[in-house]
Structure formats: C-alpha cells, structure tokens
Amino acid sequence: MEYGKKQLQIMADAEALFAEKGFNGTSVREIADKAEINIAMISYYFGSKEKLLEAIFDYRGKISKLAIEKIIKKTGIKSIDKIYLLIDNYIVKILEQQNFYKIMSREQVINSAGPIANLILKMKKNNQEAIARLIEEGQKKKEFKKNVDINLMMTTIVGTANHLITTKHYYRQLSKQHKMSDAMFNQSIQEQLSKHLKFITKAILTNEL
Amino acid sequence: MEYGKKQLQIMADAEALFAEKGFNGTSVREIADKAEINIAMISYYFGSKEKLLEAIFDYRGKISKLAIEKIIKKTGIKSIDKIYLLIDNYIVKILEQQNFYKIMSREQVINSAGPIANLILKMKKNNQEAIARLIEEGQKKKEFKKNVDINLMMTTIVGTANHLITTKHYYRQLSKQHKMSDAMFNQSIQEQLSKHLKFITKAILTNEL
DNA sequence: CGCAAAGTTAAACAAATGTTTAATTAACTT
DNA sequence: AAGTTAATTAAACATTTGTTTAACTTTGCG
C-alpha cells in the first residue's frame, strides 16, 4: 500500500496521540482535530480507526527490514562488530520513532491475536532469524561461545531499550537528569544505552568483558 | 485502605480484564459480568472505574515493599548474594502477578501524570533507593566495581522481565516451546531468566563472569 | 468549457460508555 | 422484634463512541 501526503499526516498525528493516550484512549475526533481534517476522512482513507492503526504498523514495519539485511551482508568485519552495528541501528531507530515503539510495546501486550499481532510477530521473526544466522556465523569463526540463548539475549536488548523509552519520564526523574533539554537527554541516553547494551551482549556472546 | 472479600474479588476480576484488554478497552459492564455483580457496585465500592484501578495499584504496591526490606537487612551474606535474592524475589513476584505487571507496564507508558503515575514513581523510587544502598555497601566491601549505572542496570533487569512476560505469546512461538503446558513454561522461564539476569548483573557489578 | 472522479463537509446514526438514581433486600445492633 | 445501616438491584441518565449518509466543493482531464 502507498500513502499520499494527507494520509501520512493523519498517520503521524494519530501515532502521536496513540502513543500519548493509547489506542482506545484516543477518539477519532481527537485525531481529526489534531490533523485538522473532518472525522469522515479517517473512514474515507483508511476504512476504520482499527485499520488506521494497521496502516501505521504496515508503514513502520516496512522501513526496518532493509537496514538489518544491509548490516548482516557486510563483509570484512568481525561478527561482534556486526552485532554492535545492529544495536546502534536499533537504538537510533527506537529513539527516532519513540511514538511508534510506545504504541507497539503497549499493543503487543493486548493483542495476542488479530492482524496487528501477526504484523508484530512477523517483524520479530524476521529480526530473530537474521540475528540467529549472524550468531551461528560468529560461532563458526569461534568468536562466540557455543551455547547462547538468542531469545533471552534479544529479550534483554529489546526489553531494556523499550523500557527505557516507555518510562523515560520516570528515568529522568530517578537519574536526576530532568533539567536537561529533551534533545540533550536523548543524546545522552543514546550513548549510555549503546555502551551498556554492547557490554552486556559481549558478555553473553563471548566470555570476555 | 482495607478491602473486603467482595472488593478483592472485583479487583481480581478487573485486574484480569485490564491485563487482557487494557484499561480503556474494558467496560465496567464486563467487569460486573465477570465478577457476577451489579454494575452499580463498582461505583458503590470504589467510586469510579479509575479509582478501581488505583485501588488495584494501591493493594499490589503495599505487598512488594516489605519483601525487599527484609532481604536488604540480612546479615552474614555477601552483597552479590543479596542481589541474587532480590532478582529471584522479583522474578517470582512478576510470574505470580503477571496480570498486574502487564497493566503496570502498559499504564506507565500512558500516565506521565496523574495518581497512578505517582504510585508507580513511588514504588520505583523505593526500590531504587534500597538497591542503591545495597550497591554502595558492596562497593565499600570491594565486592563491586566503582562506577555502576544503577539506573541502567535496573532498567535491564526490569525491562527484560517485563518484556518477557508481556510478550510471552511471541516468546513461546519463537523459542518453540508452545507445546509446553503453561505451568511448565512458567517454571522453565523462571529458571532461565534467573540464570540470565544473575549473569548480567554479576558482569555489571563485578568484573567477572 | 464540461464532466467525471476525488476530496471534503456537517449532520445524523445506533451502540456503548461511566455514573447515578431511587427502590428493595439483607445484615447487623440494641 | 424493631430499627438502622449496608448491600444490591434494575432502570435511567447524559456523553461519547466509531461509522455512515448525502450533499457540496475541488481537482484533473479531454
């Protein structure tokens, strides 16, 4: 599916509202107000509120797949450095698209069936399989140790990053960084989180610190 | 506040529904149906749907505080082993109260202000301060290294555990454990997660693996 | 221009929402 | 047992919900 300028604007405004107040906590009238359109336009373009959410997932899902493949295919680079690139790629993505990741981390709790759950599962499967291949590659080169629980490792990477951005307001208060500007805080998070996740990942994959 | 038998039943049923369908996705009529009471009883006992959620948070919040204090105060035990006890305590708690933790991990994304956000922040602050003291104790005994980012460490512990239980259905499919019974799967998660988080925590706190 | 398709609008729709009312029943107290 | 408080009920309340309708304006094209 392709989206026109107006559709993308609606999707962006809806995304912001869904992130802030939840899918069920946001009414189509609020979306229409924010996007400065008539309520009927949402049904006209997307069919329904639910399908608008699906369109957002569809749109965001497509983007991420390419970046991962690109990194995996790189040659002349150590496996651990590929992992590092994937981590940094993920952190940048999650910081740039905080609203979408907030929605996803909320909706994946609720939707254990339905079209959105299927989209999420597909995304996860893709990522997982790519990383599994990468780790096997590292194991063959004896860079990584033999028994690695890929699922738990990814749960930690994704869980840490997700939890950080979904609870940013708590984190800021607890780490006494609430005087910082939002942009500076994001920058600071990016560096710290990158270092942190690379440290953990290295410990899990190799036997070094 | 104290809760009678009937109130507790309503809270338990509401908790299950909120976890499954979200706060805004659950109507008071559904709660009344599940708890086999009249709709008016919810307003009668709790004042409103919102205050029912607050009651759930209030009730669950009280329980957790005591257990932590108890572990912290233990003597004749290494600091790292106290951390291990706290981790196991947390894992057991999160597995026993999956519904509540699902609600919390969803609501803390939305509510950046409001009474529930304050309750969550208070819980987090308590835990954080207790663990900060524990880590300083370990640093004095030279068990732990000097520069430890407590915030990020806790983000990883909480984020990993949260992400695991909120996305259990995906995890089961991806790790090919969907043939297991639910009880067995929980048991299996508990052991794996405990080992995993202890490994990470040790790496962060000490310089050993 | 003329006309068909796409875009946009205000209004109306039924259904669902959280909360309250007023009446009735149950439980407890003296 | 009488009287008082607490518990429970069905019905009604006003809003809000997502979606649709039918009329209109704008746009693009031959």
GROMACS .gro file of C-alpha atoms (C1' of nucleotides) in nm:
model
  478
    1MET     CA    1   0.000   0.000   0.000
    2GLU     CA    2   0.113   0.355  -0.074
    3TYR     CA    3   0.020   0.661   0.121
    4GLY     CA    4  -0.039   1.016   0.000
    5LYS     CA    5   0.075   1.330   0.177
    6LYS     CA    6  -0.253   1.372   0.359
    7GLN     CA    7  -0.269   1.011   0.470
    8LEU     CA    8   0.082   1.032   0.609
    9GLN     CA    9  -0.011   1.343   0.802
   10ILE     CA   10  -0.310   1.170   0.956
   11MET     CA   11  -0.096   0.869   1.040
   12ALA     CA   12   0.167   1.086   1.206
   13ASP     CA   13  -0.087   1.274   1.416
   14ALA     CA   14  -0.268   0.954   1.509
   15GLU     CA   15   0.064   0.794   1.603
   16ALA     CA   16   0.142   1.077   1.842
   17LEU     CA   17  -0.198   1.054   2.006
   18PHE     CA   18  -0.196   0.673   2.029
   19ALA     CA   19   0.147   0.691   2.194
   20GLU     CA   20   0.033   0.950   2.443
   21LYS     CA   21  -0.312   0.821   2.534
   22GLY     CA   22  -0.333   0.469   2.399
   23PHE     CA   23  -0.534   0.337   2.108
   24ASN     CA   24  -0.859   0.301   2.300
   25GLY     CA   25  -0.793   0.625   2.487
   26THR     CA   26  -0.785   0.823   2.163
   27SER     CA   27  -1.106   0.912   1.978
   28VAL     CA   28  -1.133   0.963   1.606
   29ARG     CA   29  -1.249   1.317   1.678
   30GLU     CA   30  -0.924   1.395   1.858
   31ILE     CA   31  -0.728   1.262   1.563
   32ALA     CA   32  -0.938   1.466   1.323
   33ASP     CA   33  -0.888   1.780   1.535
   34LYS     CA   34  -0.512   1.736   1.555
   35ALA     CA   35  -0.479   1.660   1.185
   36GLU     CA   36  -0.722   1.942   1.104
   37ILE     CA   37  -0.946   1.726   0.892
   38ASN     CA   38  -1.307   1.613   0.904
   39ILE     CA   39  -1.382   1.297   1.103
   40ALA     CA   40  -1.521   1.125   0.798
   41MET     CA   41  -1.182   1.144   0.626
   42ILE     CA   42  -1.047   0.871   0.853
   43SER     CA   43  -1.306   0.622   0.734
   44TYR     CA   44  -1.269   0.756   0.383
   45TYR     CA   45  -0.895   0.697   0.367
   46PHE     CA   46  -0.842   0.402   0.598
   47GLY     CA   47  -1.181   0.238   0.640
   48SER     CA   48  -1.182   0.245   1.019
   49LYS     CA   49  -0.987   0.351   1.325
   50GLU     CA   50  -0.852  -0.002   1.363
   51LYS     CA   51  -0.733  -0.009   1.004
   52LEU     CA   52  -0.565   0.327   1.057
   53LEU     CA   53  -0.355   0.160   1.327
   54GLU     CA   54  -0.281  -0.128   1.094
   55ALA     CA   55  -0.168   0.121   0.829
   56ILE     CA   56   0.074   0.275   1.083
   57PHE     CA   57   0.217  -0.068   1.163
   58ASP     CA   58   0.238  -0.158   0.797
   59TYR     CA   59   0.419   0.167   0.716
   60ARG     CA   60   0.669   0.146   1.001
   61GLY     CA   61   0.728  -0.225   0.955
   62LYS     CA   62   0.847  -0.193   0.600
   63ILE     CA   63   1.123   0.054   0.683
   64SER     CA   64   1.310  -0.152   0.940
   65LYS     CA   65   1.362  -0.470   0.742
   66LEU     CA   66   1.605  -0.328   0.488
   67ALA     CA   67   1.851  -0.178   0.734
   68ILE     CA   68   1.909  -0.509   0.911
   69GLU     CA   69   1.971  -0.705   0.592
   70LYS     CA   70   2.225  -0.446   0.485
   71ILE     CA   71   2.430  -0.483   0.801
   72ILE     CA   72   2.414  -0.861   0.800
   73LYS     CA   73   2.553  -0.880   0.448
   74LYS     CA   74   2.862  -0.670   0.524
   75THR     CA   75   3.193  -0.844   0.467
   76GLY     CA   76   3.539  -0.797   0.611
   77ILE     CA   77   3.405  -0.716   0.953
   78LYS     CA   78   3.402  -0.917   1.276
   79SER     CA   79   3.075  -1.076   1.385
   80ILE     CA   80   3.079  -0.891   1.715
   81ASP     CA   81   3.108  -0.563   1.528
   82LYS     CA   82   2.806  -0.653   1.320
   83ILE     CA   83   2.617  -0.708   1.642
   84TYR     CA   84   2.734  -0.368   1.761
   85LEU     CA   85   2.612  -0.209   1.439
   86LEU     CA   86   2.273  -0.376   1.481
   87ILE     CA   87   2.247  -0.249   1.837
   88ASP     CA   88   2.330   0.107   1.737
   89ASN     CA   89   2.090   0.084   1.445
   90TYR     CA   90   1.817  -0.033   1.680
   91ILE     CA   91   1.884   0.239   1.936
   92VAL     CA   92   1.876   0.514   1.674
   93LYS     CA   93   1.555   0.374   1.531
   94ILE     CA   94   1.381   0.346   1.865
   95LEU     CA   95   1.484   0.700   1.961
   96GLU     CA   96   1.371   0.844   1.630
   97GLN     CA   97   1.041   0.661   1.636
   98GLN     CA   98   0.962   0.674   2.005
   99ASN     CA   99   0.591   0.717   1.945
  100PHE     CA  100   0.564   0.409   1.730
  101TYR     CA  101   0.762   0.195   1.974
  102LYS     CA  102   0.544   0.314   2.260
  103ILE     CA  103   0.237   0.201   2.069
  104MET     CA  104   0.396  -0.130   1.980
  105SER     CA  105   0.508  -0.209   2.333
  106ARG     CA  106   0.157  -0.137   2.451
  107GLU     CA  107  -0.036  -0.314   2.177
  108GLN     CA  108   0.171  -0.631   2.187
  109VAL     CA  109   0.055  -0.681   2.545
  110ILE     CA  110  -0.309  -0.668   2.445
  111ASN     CA  111  -0.328  -0.817   2.100
  112SER     CA  112  -0.233  -1.180   2.126
  113ALA     CA  113  -0.440  -1.248   1.818
  114GLY     CA  114  -0.558  -1.026   1.535
  115PRO     CA  115  -0.390  -0.859   1.241
  116ILE     CA  116  -0.159  -0.636   1.447
  117ALA     CA  117  -0.024  -0.927   1.649
  118ASN     CA  118   0.055  -1.101   1.321
  119LEU     CA  119   0.243  -0.798   1.191
  120ILE     CA  120   0.445  -0.777   1.511
  121LEU     CA  121   0.521  -1.148   1.509
  122LYS     CA  122   0.640  -1.127   1.150
  123MET     CA  123   0.872  -0.838   1.234
  124LYS     CA  124   1.009  -1.023   1.534
  125LYS     CA  125   1.060  -1.345   1.339
  126ASN     CA  126   1.250  -1.163   1.066
  127ASN     CA  127   1.481  -0.993   1.313
  128GLN     CA  128   1.530  -1.308   1.514
  129GLU     CA  129   1.619  -1.525   1.216
  130ALA     CA  130   1.865  -1.268   1.085
  131ILE     CA  131   2.040  -1.246   1.419
  132ALA     CA  132   2.037  -1.622   1.465
  133ARG     CA  133   2.224  -1.658   1.137
  134LEU     CA  134   2.468  -1.391   1.243
  135ILE     CA  135   2.539  -1.565   1.571
  136GLU     CA  136   2.593  -1.901   1.403
  137GLU     CA  137   2.840  -1.727   1.177
  138GLY     CA  138   3.024  -1.594   1.482
  139GLN     CA  139   3.021  -1.935   1.644
  140LYS     CA  140   3.179  -2.095   1.338
  141LYS     CA  141   3.453  -1.834   1.348
  142LYS     CA  142   3.494  -1.915   1.718
  143GLU     CA  143   3.427  -1.554   1.807
  144PHE     CA  144   3.121  -1.650   2.011
  145LYS     CA  145   3.073  -1.923   2.266
  146LYS     CA  146   2.863  -2.226   2.186
  147ASN     CA  147   2.551  -2.213   2.398
  148VAL     CA  148   2.380  -1.880   2.354
  149ASP     CA  149   2.015  -1.826   2.432
  150ILE     CA  150   1.933  -1.592   2.147
  151ASN     CA  151   1.579  -1.539   2.266
  152LEU     CA  152   1.682  -1.420   2.608
  153MET     CA  153   1.960  -1.206   2.468
  154MET     CA  154   1.718  -1.030   2.236
  155THR     CA  155   1.462  -1.001   2.512
  156THR     CA  156   1.722  -0.812   2.713
  157ILE     CA  157   1.822  -0.582   2.428
  158VAL     CA  158   1.468  -0.504   2.320
  159GLY     CA  159   1.332  -0.505   2.674
  160THR     CA  160   1.596  -0.266   2.804
  161ALA     CA  161   1.555  -0.023   2.516
  162ASN     CA  162   1.175  -0.043   2.523
  163HIS     CA  163   1.155   0.000   2.894
  164LEU     CA  164   1.388   0.296   2.880
  165ILE     CA  165   1.188   0.492   2.626
  166THR     CA  166   0.846   0.396   2.755
  167THR     CA  167   0.941   0.505   3.106
  168LYS     CA  168   1.161   0.795   3.010
  169HIS     CA  169   0.979   1.035   3.239
  170TYR     CA  170   1.049   0.813   3.541
  171TYR     CA  171   1.405   0.752   3.432
  172ARG     CA  172   1.470   1.123   3.402
  173GLN     CA  173   1.343   1.189   3.750
  174LEU     CA  174   1.531   0.899   3.905
  175SER     CA  175   1.859   0.976   3.735
  176LYS     CA  176   1.825   1.347   3.815
  177GLN     CA  177   1.852   1.450   3.452
  178HIS     CA  178   1.522   1.635   3.436
  179LYS     CA  179   1.687   1.971   3.391
  180MET     CA  180   1.831   1.864   3.058
  181SER     CA  181   1.663   1.960   2.732
  182ASP     CA  182   1.482   1.676   2.562
  183ALA     CA  183   1.724   1.665   2.271
  184MET     CA  184   2.025   1.655   2.502
  185PHE     CA  185   1.864   1.386   2.712
  186ASN     CA  186   1.802   1.171   2.405
  187GLN     CA  187   2.165   1.218   2.302
  188SER     CA  188   2.279   1.120   2.649
  189ILE     CA  189   2.055   0.814   2.651
  190GLN     CA  190   2.180   0.705   2.313
  191GLU     CA  191   2.542   0.699   2.424
  192GLN     CA  192   2.485   0.537   2.760
  193LEU     CA  193   2.245   0.276   2.627
  194SER     CA  194   2.476   0.187   2.340
  195LYS     CA  195   2.768   0.130   2.575
  196HIS     CA  196   2.551  -0.061   2.818
  197LEU     CA  197   2.396  -0.298   2.565
  198LYS     CA  198   2.725  -0.365   2.391
  199PHE     CA  199   2.882  -0.456   2.723
  200ILE     CA  200   2.604  -0.699   2.806
  201THR     CA  201   2.594  -0.851   2.459
  202LYS     CA  202   2.967  -0.907   2.455
  203ALA     CA  203   2.948  -1.078   2.792
  204ILE     CA  204   2.673  -1.306   2.669
  205LEU     CA  205   2.827  -1.392   2.333
  206THR     CA  206   3.193  -1.419   2.423
  207ASN     CA  207   3.347  -1.490   2.758
  208GLU     CA  208   3.511  -1.153   2.786
  209LEU     CA  209   3.429  -0.815   2.938
  210MET     CA  210  -0.735   0.131   5.292
  211GLU     CA  211  -0.865  -0.218   5.364
  212TYR     CA  212  -1.062  -0.433   5.127
  213GLY     CA  213  -1.338  -0.683   5.198
  214LYS     CA  214  -1.379  -1.020   5.034
  215LYS     CA  215  -1.614  -0.887   4.770
  216GLN     CA  216  -1.394  -0.588   4.688
  217LEU     CA  217  -1.094  -0.818   4.645
  218GLN     CA  218  -1.293  -1.038   4.410
  219ILE     CA  219  -1.390  -0.740   4.198
  220MET     CA  220  -1.030  -0.621   4.195
  221ALA     CA  221  -0.904  -0.963   4.089
  222ASP     CA  222  -1.154  -0.991   3.804
  223ALA     CA  223  -1.091  -0.634   3.693
  224GLU     CA  224  -0.716  -0.698   3.703
  225ALA     CA  225  -0.753  -0.997   3.471
  226LEU     CA  226  -0.963  -0.798   3.225
  227PHE     CA  227  -0.740  -0.489   3.233
  228ALA     CA  228  -0.438  -0.711   3.164
  229GLU     CA  229  -0.610  -0.880   2.874
  230LYS     CA  230  -0.784  -0.588   2.706
  231GLY     CA  231  -0.635  -0.275   2.857
  232PHE     CA  232  -0.795  -0.028   3.094
  233ASN     CA  233  -0.977   0.168   2.827
  234GLY     CA  234  -1.060  -0.149   2.640
  235THR     CA  235  -1.252  -0.289   2.937
  236SER     CA  236  -1.600  -0.166   3.024
  237VAL     CA  237  -1.749  -0.162   3.373
  238ARG     CA  238  -2.021  -0.391   3.244
  239GLU     CA  239  -1.765  -0.655   3.150
  240ILE     CA  240  -1.611  -0.633   3.495
  241ALA     CA  241  -1.953  -0.659   3.658
  242ASP     CA  242  -2.036  -0.962   3.442
  243LYS     CA  243  -1.712  -1.143   3.524
  244ALA     CA  244  -1.739  -1.066   3.895
  245GLU     CA  245  -2.109  -1.154   3.887
  246ILE     CA  246  -2.218  -0.830   4.049
  247ASN     CA  247  -2.435  -0.535   3.954
  248ILE     CA  248  -2.261  -0.253   3.766
  249ALA     CA  249  -2.352  -0.005   4.036
  250MET     CA  250  -2.141  -0.196   4.289
  251ILE     CA  251  -1.824  -0.068   4.126
  252SER     CA  252  -1.917   0.292   4.190
  253TYR     CA  253  -2.055   0.192   4.528
  254TYR     CA  254  -1.734   0.032   4.646
  255PHE     CA  255  -1.463   0.222   4.461
  256GLY     CA  256  -1.625   0.546   4.344
  257SER     CA  257  -1.534   0.504   3.979
  258LYS     CA  258  -1.361   0.281   3.727
  259GLU     CA  259  -1.047   0.493   3.754
  260LYS     CA  260  -1.044   0.463   4.132
  261LEU     CA  261  -1.086   0.087   4.099
  262LEU     CA  262  -0.760   0.083   3.907
  263GLU     CA  263  -0.599   0.297   4.175
  264ALA     CA  264  -0.720   0.052   4.439
  265ILE     CA  265  -0.551  -0.232   4.248
  266PHE     CA  266  -0.225  -0.039   4.236
  267ASP     CA  267  -0.256   0.056   4.600
  268TYR     CA  268  -0.316  -0.305   4.700
  269ARG     CA  269  -0.035  -0.454   4.493
  270GLY     CA  270   0.209  -0.179   4.585
  271LYS     CA  271   0.190  -0.242   4.955
  272ILE     CA  272   0.286  -0.607   4.929
  273SER     CA  273   0.615  -0.566   4.748
  274LYS     CA  274   0.781  -0.316   4.980
  275LEU     CA  275   0.821  -0.549   5.277
  276ALA     CA  276   0.995  -0.831   5.095
  277ILE     CA  277   1.271  -0.604   4.968
  278GLU     CA  278   1.345  -0.451   5.308
  279LYS     CA  279   1.370  -0.799   5.455
  280ILE     CA  280   1.636  -0.910   5.210
  281ILE     CA  281   1.836  -0.589   5.239
  282LYS     CA  282   1.859  -0.623   5.615
  283LYS     CA  283   2.004  -0.974   5.607
  284THR     CA  284   2.346  -1.013   5.763
  285GLY     CA  285   2.627  -1.261   5.716
  286ILE     CA  286   2.569  -1.278   5.343
  287LYS     CA  287   2.767  -1.139   5.052
  288SER     CA  288   2.629  -0.833   4.871
  289ILE     CA  289   2.616  -1.016   4.540
  290ASP     CA  290   2.405  -1.287   4.701
  291LYS     CA  291   2.163  -1.025   4.827
  292ILE     CA  292   2.132  -0.901   4.471
  293TYR     CA  293   2.066  -1.256   4.360
  294LEU     CA  294   1.794  -1.292   4.623
  295LEU     CA  295   1.634  -0.968   4.506
  296ILE     CA  296   1.638  -1.087   4.147
  297ASP     CA  297   1.477  -1.419   4.234
  298ASN     CA  298   1.225  -1.241   4.452
  299TYR     CA  299   1.138  -1.011   4.163
  300ILE     CA  300   1.107  -1.294   3.913
  301VAL     CA  301   0.877  -1.494   4.138
  302LYS     CA  302   0.666  -1.186   4.202
  303ILE     CA  303   0.635  -1.094   3.836
  304LEU     CA  304   0.543  -1.450   3.743
  305GLU     CA  305   0.285  -1.478   4.019
  306GLN     CA  306   0.132  -1.142   3.939
  307GLN     CA  307   0.159  -1.138   3.564
  308ASN     CA  308  -0.171  -0.961   3.520
  309PHE     CA  309  -0.075  -0.674   3.743
  310TYR     CA  310   0.264  -0.631   3.579
  311LYS     CA  311   0.103  -0.631   3.238
  312ILE     CA  312  -0.124  -0.349   3.349
  313MET     CA  313   0.163  -0.158   3.503
  314SER     CA  314   0.389  -0.187   3.202
  315ARG     CA  315   0.105  -0.058   2.987
  316GLU     CA  316  -0.019   0.220   3.213
  317GLN     CA  317   0.322   0.362   3.284
  318VAL     CA  318   0.356   0.438   2.915
  319ILE     CA  319   0.038   0.643   2.912
  320ASN     CA  320   0.015   0.806   3.250
  321SER     CA  321   0.300   1.051   3.280
  322ALA     CA  322   0.093   1.250   3.527
  323GLY     CA  323  -0.199   1.153   3.746
  324PRO     CA  324  -0.240   0.948   4.063
  325ILE     CA  325  -0.130   0.618   3.908
  326ALA     CA  326   0.192   0.764   3.775
  327ASN     CA  327   0.266   0.890   4.123
  328LEU     CA  328   0.208   0.548   4.274
  329ILE     CA  329   0.439   0.389   4.020
  330LEU     CA  330   0.705   0.652   4.073
  331LYS     CA  331   0.690   0.599   4.448
  332MET     CA  332   0.733   0.223   4.405
  333LYS     CA  333   1.024   0.273   4.169
  334LYS     CA  334   1.192   0.524   4.397
  335ASN     CA  335   1.166   0.292   4.695
  336ASN     CA  336   1.317   0.000   4.507
  337GLN     CA  337   1.585   0.214   4.352
  338GLU     CA  338   1.698   0.368   4.681
  339ALA     CA  339   1.711   0.030   4.852
  340ILE     CA  340   1.925  -0.115   4.576
  341ALA     CA  341   2.145   0.193   4.564
  342ARG     CA  342   2.224   0.144   4.933
  343LEU     CA  343   2.295  -0.222   4.873
  344ILE     CA  344   2.534  -0.146   4.591
  345GLU     CA  345   2.720   0.114   4.795
  346GLU     CA  346   2.756  -0.148   5.066
  347GLY     CA  347   2.905  -0.387   4.810
  348GLN     CA  348   3.139  -0.118   4.683
  349LYS     CA  349   3.270  -0.050   5.031
  350LYS     CA  350   3.340  -0.420   5.074
  351LYS     CA  351   3.519  -0.405   4.736
  352GLU     CA  352   3.285  -0.674   4.601
  353PHE     CA  353   3.155  -0.438   4.332
  354LYS     CA  354   3.338  -0.210   4.097
  355LYS     CA  355   3.322   0.166   4.145
  356ASN     CA  356   3.128   0.311   3.857
  357VAL     CA  357   2.796   0.137   3.824
  358ASP     CA  358   2.498   0.290   3.646
  359ILE     CA  359   2.226   0.170   3.878
  360ASN     CA  360   1.953   0.315   3.663
  361LEU     CA  361   2.059   0.128   3.353
  362MET     CA  362   2.119  -0.191   3.546
  363MET     CA  363   1.769  -0.181   3.686
  364THR     CA  364   1.626  -0.084   3.350
  365THR     CA  365   1.777  -0.403   3.211
  366ILE     CA  366   1.650  -0.624   3.493
  367VAL     CA  367   1.300  -0.480   3.494
  368GLY     CA  368   1.290  -0.431   3.117
  369THR     CA  369   1.396  -0.789   3.044
  370ALA     CA  370   1.150  -0.941   3.289
  371ASN     CA  371   0.865  -0.713   3.181
  372HIS     CA  372   0.926  -0.769   2.815
  373LEU     CA  373   0.937  -1.142   2.867
  374ILE     CA  374   0.602  -1.169   3.042
  375THR     CA  375   0.423  -0.909   2.833
  376THR     CA  376   0.530  -1.082   2.512
  377LYS     CA  377   0.516  -1.437   2.640
  378HIS     CA  378   0.299  -1.550   2.349
  379TYR     CA  379   0.557  -1.432   2.097
  380TYR     CA  380   0.842  -1.573   2.303
  381ARG     CA  381   0.676  -1.913   2.319
  382GLN     CA  382   0.634  -1.927   1.943
  383LEU     CA  383   0.986  -1.807   1.870
  384SER     CA  384   1.155  -2.039   2.117
  385LYS     CA  385   0.941  -2.331   2.000
  386GLN     CA  386   0.808  -2.402   2.346
  387HIS     CA  387   0.442  -2.367   2.256
  388LYS     CA  388   0.370  -2.733   2.318
  389MET     CA  389   0.454  -2.698   2.686
  390SER     CA  390   0.181  -2.652   2.944
  391ASP     CA  391   0.151  -2.302   3.082
  392ALA     CA  392   0.269  -2.405   3.427
  393MET     CA  393   0.573  -2.584   3.287
  394PHE     CA  394   0.655  -2.291   3.065
  395ASN     CA  395   0.645  -2.055   3.362
  396GLN     CA  396   0.875  -2.287   3.553
  397SER     CA  397   1.111  -2.303   3.260
  398ILE     CA  398   1.108  -1.923   3.223
  399GLN     CA  399   1.177  -1.875   3.591
  400GLU     CA  400   1.493  -2.083   3.583
  401GLN     CA  401   1.629  -1.947   3.257
  402LEU     CA  402   1.551  -1.586   3.343
  403SER     CA  403   1.707  -1.616   3.687
  404LYS     CA  404   2.030  -1.754   3.545
  405HIS     CA  405   2.033  -1.496   3.269
  406LEU     CA  406   1.975  -1.191   3.491
  407LYS     CA  407   2.225  -1.307   3.753
  408PHE     CA  408   2.487  -1.349   3.484
  409ILE     CA  409   2.428  -0.998   3.350
  410THR     CA  410   2.412  -0.839   3.692
  411LYS     CA  411   2.735  -1.002   3.801
  412ALA     CA  412   2.907  -0.879   3.488
  413ILE     CA  413   2.785  -0.526   3.552
  414LEU     CA  414   2.865  -0.516   3.923
  415THR     CA  415   3.190  -0.706   3.936
  416ASN     CA  416   3.437  -0.762   3.662
  417GLU     CA  417   3.386  -1.132   3.649
  418LEU     CA  418   3.176  -1.376   3.453
  419DC     C1'  419  -1.578   2.465  -2.104
  420DG     C1'  420  -1.795   2.028  -1.929
  421DC     C1'  421  -1.799   1.645  -1.675
  422DA     C1'  422  -1.643   1.266  -1.403
  423DA     C1'  423  -1.365   1.137  -1.006
  424DA     C1'  424  -1.177   1.253  -0.577
  425DG     C1'  425  -1.195   1.516  -0.178
  426DT     C1'  426  -1.444   1.739   0.191
  427DT     C1'  427  -1.818   1.868   0.481
  428DA     C1'  428  -2.191   1.890   0.857
  429DA     C1'  429  -2.530   1.615   1.027
  430DA     C1'  430  -2.728   1.203   1.176
  431DC     C1'  431  -2.691   0.717   1.334
  432DA     C1'  432  -2.716   0.349   1.661
  433DA     C1'  433  -2.447   0.147   2.007
  434DA     C1'  434  -2.170   0.171   2.408
  435DT     C1'  435  -1.981   0.427   2.770
  436DG     C1'  436  -1.933   0.555   3.305
  437DT     C1'  437  -2.216   0.709   3.658
  438DT     C1'  438  -2.636   0.796   3.935
  439DT     C1'  439  -3.095   0.732   4.098
  440DA     C1'  440  -3.446   0.552   4.382
  441DA     C1'  441  -3.640   0.141   4.538
  442DT     C1'  442  -3.573  -0.307   4.753
  443DT     C1'  443  -3.346  -0.664   5.021
  444DA     C1'  444  -3.012  -0.834   5.362
  445DA     C1'  445  -2.743  -0.790   5.767
  446DC     C1'  446  -2.642  -0.626   6.190
  447DT     C1'  447  -2.744  -0.386   6.656
  448DT     C1'  448  -2.975  -0.276   7.065
  449DA     C1'  449  -3.858  -0.786   6.719
  450DA     C1'  450  -3.783  -0.318   6.573
  451DG     C1'  451  -3.486  -0.013   6.377
  452DT     C1'  452  -3.076   0.119   6.139
  453DT     C1'  453  -2.716   0.066   5.836
  454DA     C1'  454  -2.515  -0.176   5.447
  455DA     C1'  455  -2.569  -0.424   5.022
  456DT     C1'  456  -2.794  -0.498   4.594
  457DT     C1'  457  -3.088  -0.418   4.212
  458DA     C1'  458  -3.296  -0.253   3.753
  459DA     C1'  459  -3.362   0.147   3.520
  460DA     C1'  460  -3.245   0.583   3.357
  461DC     C1'  461  -2.901   0.947   3.270
  462DA     C1'  462  -2.625   1.232   2.975
  463DT     C1'  463  -2.199   1.179   2.696
  464DT     C1'  464  -1.910   0.987   2.395
  465DT     C1'  465  -1.805   0.647   2.077
  466DG     C1'  466  -1.697   0.487   1.559
  467DT     C1'  467  -1.917   0.497   1.136
  468DT     C1'  468  -2.222   0.642   0.756
  469DT     C1'  469  -2.501   0.936   0.483
  470DA     C1'  470  -2.598   1.264   0.141
  471DA     C1'  471  -2.494   1.696  -0.021
  472DC     C1'  472  -2.115   2.001  -0.159
  473DT     C1'  473  -1.677   2.158  -0.347
  474DT     C1'  474  -1.246   2.093  -0.569
  475DT     C1'  475  -0.950   1.879  -0.892
  476DG     C1'  476  -0.792   1.676  -1.317
  477DC     C1'  477  -0.864   1.575  -1.799
  478DG     C1'  478  -1.036   1.550  -2.284
   0.00000   0.00000   0.00000
